[in-house]
Short mmCIF file of C-alpha atoms in Angstrom, two decimals:
data_model
loop_
_atom_site.label_atom_id
_atom_site.label_comp_id
_atom_site.label_asym_id
_atom_site.label_seq_id
_atom_site.Cartn_x
_atom_site.Cartn_y
_atom_site.Cartn_z
CA GLN A 127 0.00 0.00 0.00
CA GLU A 128 2.77 2.46 0.94
CA ALA A 129 4.76 1.58 -2.17
CA GLU A 130 1.68 2.21 -4.31
CA GLU A 131 1.10 5.60 -2.67
CA ALA A 132 4.77 6.55 -3.13
CA LYS A 133 4.59 5.57 -6.80
CA LEU A 134 1.39 7.58 -7.20
CA LYS A 135 2.94 10.69 -5.56
CA GLU A 136 5.99 10.32 -7.81
CA THR A 137 3.81 10.10 -10.92
CA MET A 138 1.65 13.02 -9.79
CA SER A 139 4.69 15.21 -9.19
CA ALA A 140 6.28 14.44 -12.55
CA ALA A 141 4.74 15.35 -15.88
CA PRO A 142 2.77 12.19 -16.65
CA THR A 143 3.45 10.12 -19.73
CA LYS A 144 0.91 7.93 -21.45
CA GLU A 145 2.67 4.86 -20.05
CA GLY A 146 2.73 6.42 -16.57
CA LEU A 147 -0.99 7.15 -16.72
CA ILE A 148 -1.72 3.56 -17.75
CA ALA A 149 0.47 2.25 -14.93
CA VAL A 150 -1.18 4.41 -12.27
CA ILE A 151 -4.81 4.11 -13.39
CA LEU A 152 -5.23 0.85 -15.29
CA ASN A 153 -2.44 -1.35 -13.91
CA ARG A 154 -2.31 -0.19 -10.31
CA LEU A 155 -1.73 -2.57 -7.42
CA ASN A 156 -4.81 -3.85 -5.61
CA HIS A 157 -6.96 -2.82 -8.57
CA PRO A 158 -10.64 -3.11 -7.55
CA PHE A 159 -11.53 -4.62 -10.95
CA THR A 160 -9.21 -7.63 -10.62
CA PRO A 161 -11.16 -9.59 -7.98
CA LYS A 162 -14.39 -8.91 -9.90
CA SER A 163 -13.12 -9.79 -13.39
CA MET A 164 -14.69 -13.29 -13.25
CA LEU A 165 -18.03 -11.79 -12.22
CA TRP A 166 -17.84 -9.36 -15.15
CA ALA A 167 -16.98 -12.19 -17.56
CA THR A 168 -19.97 -14.16 -16.23
CA VAL A 169 -22.34 -11.19 -16.56
CA LEU A 170 -21.18 -10.49 -20.12
CA ASP A 171 -21.61 -14.18 -20.94
CA ARG A 172 -25.17 -14.13 -19.53
CA ALA A 173 -26.06 -10.97 -21.46
CA GLY A 174 -24.50 -11.85 -24.80
CA PRO A 175 -22.75 -9.31 -27.06
CA GLN A 176 -23.09 -5.75 -25.78
CA TRP A 177 -22.66 -2.26 -27.23
CA ASP A 178 -22.96 1.10 -25.52
CA GLU A 179 -25.03 4.05 -26.76
CA ASP A 180 -22.12 5.18 -28.96
CA ASN A 181 -22.13 1.75 -30.64
CA VAL A 182 -18.82 0.80 -28.99
CA ARG A 183 -18.42 -2.89 -28.14
CA VAL A 184 -18.57 -3.47 -24.37
CA ASP A 185 -16.01 -6.10 -23.35
CA LEU A 186 -13.77 -6.70 -20.34
CA PRO A 187 -11.13 -4.09 -21.36
CA TYR A 188 -13.92 -1.51 -21.87
CA ILE A 189 -15.33 -2.24 -18.41
CA ARG A 190 -11.86 -2.26 -16.81
CA ARG A 191 -11.12 1.23 -18.22
CA ALA A 192 -14.39 2.66 -16.90
CA VAL A 193 -14.12 0.97 -13.49
CA SER A 194 -10.47 2.07 -13.25
CA VAL A 195 -11.33 5.74 -13.73
CA LEU A 196 -14.42 5.50 -11.52
CA THR A 197 -12.71 3.85 -8.56
CA PHE A 198 -9.59 6.01 -8.84
CA VAL A 199 -11.59 9.24 -8.54
CA HIS A 200 -13.90 7.73 -5.90
CA GLN A 201 -10.87 6.75 -3.81
CA ASP A 202 -9.70 10.38 -3.66
CA THR A 203 -11.24 13.31 -5.55
CA GLY A 204 -7.73 14.79 -5.66
CA HIS A 205 -6.96 12.12 -8.27
CA ILE A 206 -9.20 13.85 -10.80
CA ARG A 207 -6.33 15.44 -12.74
CA LEU A 208 -4.62 12.10 -13.38
CA ALA A 209 -7.88 10.25 -14.01
CA SER A 210 -9.17 12.84 -16.47
CA ARG A 211 -5.79 13.05 -18.22
CA TYR A 212 -5.78 9.24 -18.55
CA THR A 213 -9.31 9.36 -20.00
CA ALA A 214 -8.43 12.04 -22.53
CA VAL A 215 -5.09 10.57 -23.62
CA CYS A 216 -5.62 6.82 -23.30
CA VAL A 217 -9.35 6.40 -23.97
CA PHE A 218 -10.15 9.27 -26.35
CA ASN A 219 -6.66 9.55 -27.90
CA ILE A 220 -6.17 13.26 -27.25
CA PRO A 221 -2.47 14.10 -27.77
CA MET A 222 -0.54 14.40 -24.50
CA LYS A 223 0.64 17.90 -25.43
CA VAL A 224 -2.97 19.17 -25.60
CA GLN A 225 -3.56 20.44 -22.05
CA ASP A 226 -7.21 21.33 -21.50
CA PHE A 227 -8.41 20.33 -18.05
CA SER A 228 -12.07 21.24 -18.65
CA ASN A 229 -12.11 19.10 -21.81
CA ASP A 230 -10.42 16.23 -19.93
CA VAL A 231 -13.16 16.43 -17.26
CA TYR A 232 -15.85 16.60 -19.96
CA LEU A 233 -14.44 13.44 -21.59
CA THR A 234 -14.29 11.71 -18.19
CA CYS A 235 -17.96 12.60 -17.63
CA LYS A 236 -18.73 11.23 -21.10
CA LEU A 237 -16.88 7.97 -20.41
CA LEU A 238 -18.55 7.41 -17.04
CA GLY A 239 -21.97 8.64 -18.20
CA THR A 240 -21.95 6.30 -21.19
CA PHE A 241 -20.77 3.45 -18.97
CA ARG A 242 -23.51 4.24 -16.41
CA ASN A 243 -26.21 4.25 -19.10
CA TRP A 244 -25.05 0.85 -20.37
CA PHE A 245 -24.52 -0.53 -16.86
CA HIS A 246 -28.06 0.48 -15.87
CA THR A 247 -29.42 -1.96 -18.49
CA MET A 248 -27.42 -4.81 -16.95
CA GLU A 249 -29.06 -5.01 -13.51
CA GLY A 250 -31.05 -8.15 -14.42
CA TYR A 251 -27.82 -10.03 -15.21
CA PHE A 252 -26.50 -9.68 -11.65
CA TYR A 253 -28.30 -12.66 -10.09
CA SER A 254 -27.19 -13.41 -6.53
CA ASP A 255 -27.50 -11.12 -3.52
CA GLU A 256 -23.74 -10.61 -3.60
CA GLU A 257 -23.84 -9.71 -7.30
CA GLN A 258 -26.76 -7.33 -6.70
CA SER A 259 -24.85 -5.72 -3.82
CA TYR A 260 -21.85 -5.14 -6.11
CA TYR A 261 -24.14 -3.75 -8.81
CA GLN A 262 -25.72 -1.29 -6.36
CA THR A 263 -22.36 -0.24 -4.92
CA LEU A 264 -21.07 0.52 -8.42
CA GLN A 265 -24.27 2.41 -9.34
CA ASP A 266 -23.93 4.55 -6.18
CA MET A 267 -20.27 5.19 -6.95
CA LEU A 268 -21.14 6.25 -10.51
CA THR A 269 -23.79 8.66 -9.23
CA GLN A 270 -21.38 10.23 -6.71
CA VAL A 271 -18.41 10.55 -9.06
CA ILE A 272 -20.43 11.90 -11.99
CA ALA A 273 -22.08 14.48 -9.71
CA PHE A 274 -18.62 15.49 -8.47
CA LEU A 275 -17.32 15.82 -12.05
CA GLU A 276 -20.30 17.90 -13.14
CA ASP A 277 -19.77 20.36 -10.26
CA ILE A 278 -15.98 20.49 -10.41
CA ASP A 279 -14.35 23.85 -9.86
CA GLU A 280 -10.83 24.17 -11.24
CA GLU A 281 -9.96 26.93 -8.75
CA ASP A 282 -10.87 24.63 -5.82
CA LEU A 283 -8.67 21.94 -7.34
CA GLU A 284 -5.77 24.35 -7.73
CA GLU A 285 -6.15 25.26 -4.04
CA LYS A 286 -6.12 21.56 -3.11
CA ASP A 287 -3.05 20.98 -5.34
CA LYS A 288 -1.31 23.83 -3.49
CA GLU A 289 -2.21 22.29 -0.12
CA VAL A 290 -0.89 18.87 -1.22
CA ALA A 291 2.35 20.44 -2.50
CA GLU A 292 2.80 22.35 0.78
CA GLU A 293 2.17 19.17 2.80
CA MET A 294 4.69 17.22 0.69
CA ALA A 295 7.26 20.01 1.15
CA ARG A 296 6.61 20.03 4.91
CA GLN A 297 7.06 16.25 5.13
CA LYS A 298 10.26 16.46 3.12
CA ALA A 299 11.58 19.20 5.42
CA GLU A 300 10.73 17.11 8.48
CA GLU A 301 12.50 14.08 6.99
CA GLN A 302 15.55 16.20 6.20
CA ALA A 303 15.58 17.67 9.71
CA GLY A 304 15.30 14.15 11.15
CA LYS A 305 18.28 12.99 9.07
CA GLU A 306 20.37 15.95 10.21
CA VAL A 307 19.59 15.17 13.87
CA GLU A 308 20.52 11.51 13.32
CA GLU A 309 23.78 12.50 11.60
CA GLY A 310 24.60 14.90 14.44
CA GLU A 311 23.98 12.15 17.01
CA GLU A 312 26.16 9.72 15.03
CA GLN A 313 28.99 12.29 14.87
CA ALA A 314 28.69 12.89 18.63
CA GLU A 315 28.94 9.13 19.24
CA GLU A 316 32.01 8.89 16.98
CA ALA A 317 33.64 11.82 18.79
CA LYS A 318 33.35 9.93 22.11
#
């Protein structure tokens, strides 16, 4: 868990690459899709071939992309910049050099909204109580995250980014001060 968070902070602090976005969003450790992939395969098998409202084939990679973005933002709304950049660059093929946060958020809303509309038609294919519970949890998550995306305020995000940067700088300063104290103690021991 700590290694994953350190990797995430490193990626967030550096200018993300397409490969970095895929690693952080789609291929992250403890990905919430992984334990449910068999359930998704079963549901798709029960339902037969599926297409969304944009006539895009719905398969396991399609679902994994949507669930990846959804759960990443749901985990921490501060992840919206990475999640929306991933959506723009890796799902909608917007060039990495095109930096338009509001468009990235719009595309993320489109991805999740289209997924939600398709997912809503699938309720009858989640049979057991456990499957229905998962279905409802995901529906609730979609509602919350889409509402957040629709009301997003870039200025609020910039303020949060500033707070995160200040906190990281403070932690780094504390670590450095701790190292200097340790080094001073070691030198005092050696002097004895």
